[in-house]
């Protein structure tokens, strides 16, 4: 029998792998200081939120949302509200944005 859980079709694994790939691609750009020389950190705790990427000056958080987030609008709104309360602006991008238009994402972050 397959190594997956009973009743799964591998969709969750695919979403996680795509999320990891998108996060890695964006992180390569951010850590190489390709965004106006700003210093970004990865998986940054801010209050009870762990931001995907954060730059403390200026206060900017970048969140990557995979397909699983399409049903999580209120969850994302709450995360953004918390981050905004701490003075952070939040930019959200889908994994497909990273895969298909990475330069456009970097331009928007700039």
Backbone as numpy.savetxt, mean C-alpha at the origin, in Angstrom:
# Nx Ny Nz CAx CAy CAz Cx Cy Cz
-3.44 -35.25 -2.37 -4.27 -34.06 -2.37 -3.40 -32.82 -2.37
-3.99 -31.70 -2.79 -3.26 -30.44 -2.85 -2.92 -29.91 -1.48
-1.95 -29.00 -1.43 -1.50 -28.44 -0.17 -2.35 -27.31 0.36
-3.38 -26.89 -0.41 -4.20 -25.76 0.03 -5.24 -26.19 1.04
-5.91 -25.23 1.61 -6.97 -25.51 2.56 -8.18 -26.05 1.82
-8.95 -26.83 2.55 -10.17 -27.37 2.00 -11.10 -26.23 1.58
-11.59 -26.32 0.35 -12.55 -25.33 -0.11 -11.94 -24.08 -0.71
-10.62 -23.98 -0.78 -10.02 -22.80 -1.38 -9.60 -23.10 -2.80
-9.51 -22.07 -3.59 -9.12 -22.25 -4.98 -7.82 -21.53 -5.30
-7.08 -21.11 -4.28 -5.82 -20.43 -4.50 -5.96 -18.94 -4.73
-7.18 -18.43 -4.75 -7.41 -17.01 -5.00 -6.74 -16.14 -3.93
-6.88 -16.53 -2.68 -6.27 -15.77 -1.59 -4.77 -15.70 -1.73
-4.16 -16.82 -2.07 -2.71 -16.88 -2.25 -2.29 -15.96 -3.40
-3.05 -15.99 -4.49 -2.73 -15.13 -5.63 -2.81 -13.66 -5.24
-3.87 -13.29 -4.49 -3.99 -11.89 -4.05 -2.81 -11.50 -3.17
-2.43 -12.38 -2.23 -1.29 -12.07 -1.36 0.01 -11.95 -2.16
0.21 -12.86 -3.11 1.43 -12.79 -3.92 1.46 -11.53 -4.77
0.32 -11.15 -5.34 0.26 -9.92 -6.13 0.51 -8.71 -5.25
-0.04 -8.73 -4.03 0.18 -7.63 -3.10 1.65 -7.52 -2.75
2.29 -8.64 -2.51 3.72 -8.62 -2.18 4.53 -8.10 -3.36
4.18 -8.53 -4.56 4.91 -8.07 -5.74 4.73 -6.57 -5.96
3.50 -6.08 -5.82 3.23 -4.65 -6.00 3.95 -3.84 -4.92
3.90 -4.32 -3.69 4.57 -3.62 -2.59 6.07 -3.58 -2.82
6.63 -4.69 -3.27 8.07 -4.73 -3.54 8.46 -3.78 -4.66
7.67 -3.74 -5.72 7.97 -2.84 -6.84 7.95 -1.38 -6.39
6.93 -1.00 -5.62 6.85 0.39 -5.17 7.96 0.68 -4.17
8.24 -0.24 -3.28 9.29 -0.04 -2.28 10.64 0.19 -2.95
10.93 -0.53 -4.03 12.18 -0.33 -4.75 12.32 1.12 -5.20
11.24 1.70 -5.67 11.27 3.09 -6.11 11.41 4.06 -4.92
10.67 3.78 -3.86 10.68 4.68 -2.71 12.01 4.64 -1.97
12.57 3.45 -1.79 13.81 3.36 -1.02 15.02 3.85 -1.80
14.91 3.88 -3.10 16.00 4.40 -3.92 15.93 5.92 -4.03
15.10 6.53 -3.20 14.95 7.99 -3.15 14.58 8.58 -4.51
13.72 7.88 -5.23 13.30 8.38 -6.53 12.13 9.34 -6.41
11.75 9.65 -5.18 10.63 10.55 -4.98 11.13 11.76 -4.21
11.69 12.69 -4.97 12.13 13.98 -4.42 13.09 13.85 -3.23
13.85 12.77 -3.17 14.84 12.60 -2.10 14.24 12.37 -0.72
12.95 12.08 -0.64 12.29 11.87 0.65 12.61 10.49 1.19
12.61 10.37 2.51 12.90 9.10 3.18 11.59 8.43 3.57
11.29 7.31 2.93 10.10 6.53 3.25 10.48 5.34 4.10
9.56 4.96 4.97 9.70 3.74 5.77 8.55 2.82 5.39
8.76 1.54 5.61 7.79 0.51 5.25 7.15 -0.07 6.51
5.85 -0.36 6.45 5.10 -0.97 7.55 5.28 -0.17 8.84
4.80 1.06 8.82 5.01 2.01 9.90 3.78 2.07 10.81
3.97 1.78 12.11 2.83 1.91 13.03 2.56 3.39 13.34
1.31 3.79 13.14 0.85 5.13 13.47 -0.48 4.93 14.20
-0.45 5.19 15.50 -1.60 4.90 16.36 -1.92 3.43 16.23
-3.14 3.06 15.86 -3.47 1.64 15.74 -3.46 1.15 14.28
-2.92 1.96 13.41 -2.82 1.64 11.98 -1.37 1.31 11.65
-1.17 0.32 10.80 0.17 0.07 10.27 0.12 0.49 8.80
0.78 1.60 8.51 0.78 2.15 7.16 1.72 1.34 6.28
1.33 1.13 5.04 2.21 0.40 4.11 3.53 1.14 3.95
3.46 2.44 3.68 4.64 3.28 3.52 4.35 4.63 4.14
5.34 5.21 4.80 5.14 6.53 5.38 6.41 7.36 5.24
6.20 8.63 5.00 7.27 9.62 4.99 6.87 10.63 6.05
7.71 10.79 7.08 7.34 11.65 8.19 7.45 13.13 7.86
8.24 13.48 6.82 8.28 14.86 6.36 8.35 14.88 4.85
7.35 15.36 4.18 6.08 15.79 4.74 5.27 14.58 5.18
4.30 14.79 5.99 3.52 13.68 6.54 2.65 13.07 5.44
3.16 12.00 4.87 2.49 11.34 3.76 2.49 9.84 3.97
1.33 9.21 3.82 1.19 7.76 3.89 0.73 7.28 2.53
1.32 6.19 2.09 0.92 5.55 0.84 0.39 4.17 1.19
-0.82 3.90 0.76 -1.46 2.62 1.03 -1.69 1.91 -0.30
-1.37 0.63 -0.34 -1.66 -0.20 -1.51 -2.87 -1.05 -1.21
-3.82 -1.01 -2.10 -5.06 -1.76 -1.94 -5.19 -2.77 -3.07
-5.20 -4.03 -2.70 -5.41 -5.09 -3.69 -6.89 -5.27 -3.93
-7.24 -6.26 -4.71 -8.64 -6.55 -5.03 -9.48 -6.82 -3.80
-8.87 -7.36 -2.76 -9.62 -7.67 -1.55 -10.12 -6.43 -0.85
-9.60 -5.26 -1.20 -10.01 -4.02 -0.55 -11.25 -3.39 -1.19
-11.69 -3.91 -2.31 -12.82 -3.28 -2.99 -14.08 -3.29 -2.13
-14.18 -4.24 -1.20 -15.34 -4.31 -0.31 -15.07 -3.67 1.04
-13.92 -3.02 1.19 -13.51 -2.53 2.50 -13.45 -1.00 2.56
-14.38 -0.34 1.90 -14.35 1.11 1.83 -14.43 1.73 3.23
-15.34 1.25 4.07 -15.47 1.85 5.40 -14.23 1.58 6.24
-13.61 0.41 6.08 -12.36 0.09 6.78 -11.26 1.05 6.34
-11.12 1.25 5.05 -10.11 2.17 4.52 -10.38 3.60 4.95
-11.66 4.00 4.94 -12.03 5.34 5.38 -11.63 5.57 6.84
-11.85 4.58 7.68 -11.49 4.70 9.10 -9.98 4.81 9.26
-9.22 4.01 8.51 -7.76 4.10 8.55 -7.30 5.49 8.12
-7.88 5.99 7.04 -7.51 7.32 6.56 -7.86 8.39 7.59
-9.01 8.26 8.24 -9.42 9.23 9.26 -8.41 9.27 10.40
-7.98 8.10 10.86 -6.98 8.03 11.94 -5.68 8.69 11.50
-5.22 8.36 10.31 -3.97 8.93 9.81 -4.10 10.44 9.62
-5.23 10.89 9.10 -5.47 12.33 8.94 -5.45 13.05 10.28
-6.00 12.42 11.32 -5.99 13.01 12.66 -4.57 13.21 13.18
-3.63 12.42 12.70 -2.22 12.56 13.08 -1.46 13.46 12.11
-2.19 14.11 11.21 -1.60 15.07 10.30 -1.07 14.49 9.00
-1.35 13.22 8.73 -0.86 12.58 7.51 -1.87 12.71 6.38
-1.37 12.97 5.19 -2.17 12.85 3.97 -2.03 11.41 3.52
-3.07 10.87 2.92 -3.06 9.47 2.51 -3.32 9.38 1.01
-2.43 8.67 0.32 -2.63 8.34 -1.09 -2.85 6.84 -1.18
-3.88 6.44 -1.90 -4.17 5.01 -2.08 -4.00 4.64 -3.55
-3.37 3.50 -3.76 -3.19 2.97 -5.10 -3.55 1.50 -5.10
-4.13 1.04 -6.18 -4.41 -0.38 -6.34 -3.16 -1.09 -6.86
-3.10 -2.39 -6.63 -1.97 -3.17 -7.13 -1.83 -3.01 -8.64
-2.94 -2.97 -9.35 -2.88 -2.82 -10.81 -2.25 -1.49 -11.22
-2.44 -0.44 -10.40 -1.78 0.84 -10.69 -0.27 0.66 -10.70
0.23 -0.14 -9.76 1.67 -0.37 -9.65 2.16 -1.17 -10.84
1.43 -2.22 -11.18 1.85 -3.10 -12.28 1.77 -2.42 -13.65
0.74 -1.60 -13.85 0.49 -1.05 -15.19 0.96 0.38 -15.38
1.13 1.14 -14.29 1.46 2.56 -14.45 2.34 3.05 -13.30
3.42 2.35 -13.03 4.28 2.70 -11.90 4.82 4.12 -12.00
5.23 4.54 -13.17 5.74 5.91 -13.34 4.66 6.94 -13.01
3.43 6.67 -13.39 2.33 7.57 -13.05 2.09 7.62 -11.55
2.24 6.48 -10.87 2.10 6.45 -9.41 3.19 7.30 -8.78
4.43 7.13 -9.23 5.55 7.91 -8.70 5.33 9.40 -8.95
4.85 9.75 -10.12 4.55 11.16 -10.42 3.51 11.71 -9.46
2.47 10.94 -9.17 1.42 11.39 -8.26 1.98 11.57 -6.85
2.84 10.65 -6.42 3.46 10.77 -5.09 4.29 12.05 -5.02
5.00 12.36 -6.09 5.80 13.60 -6.12 4.92 14.80 -5.93
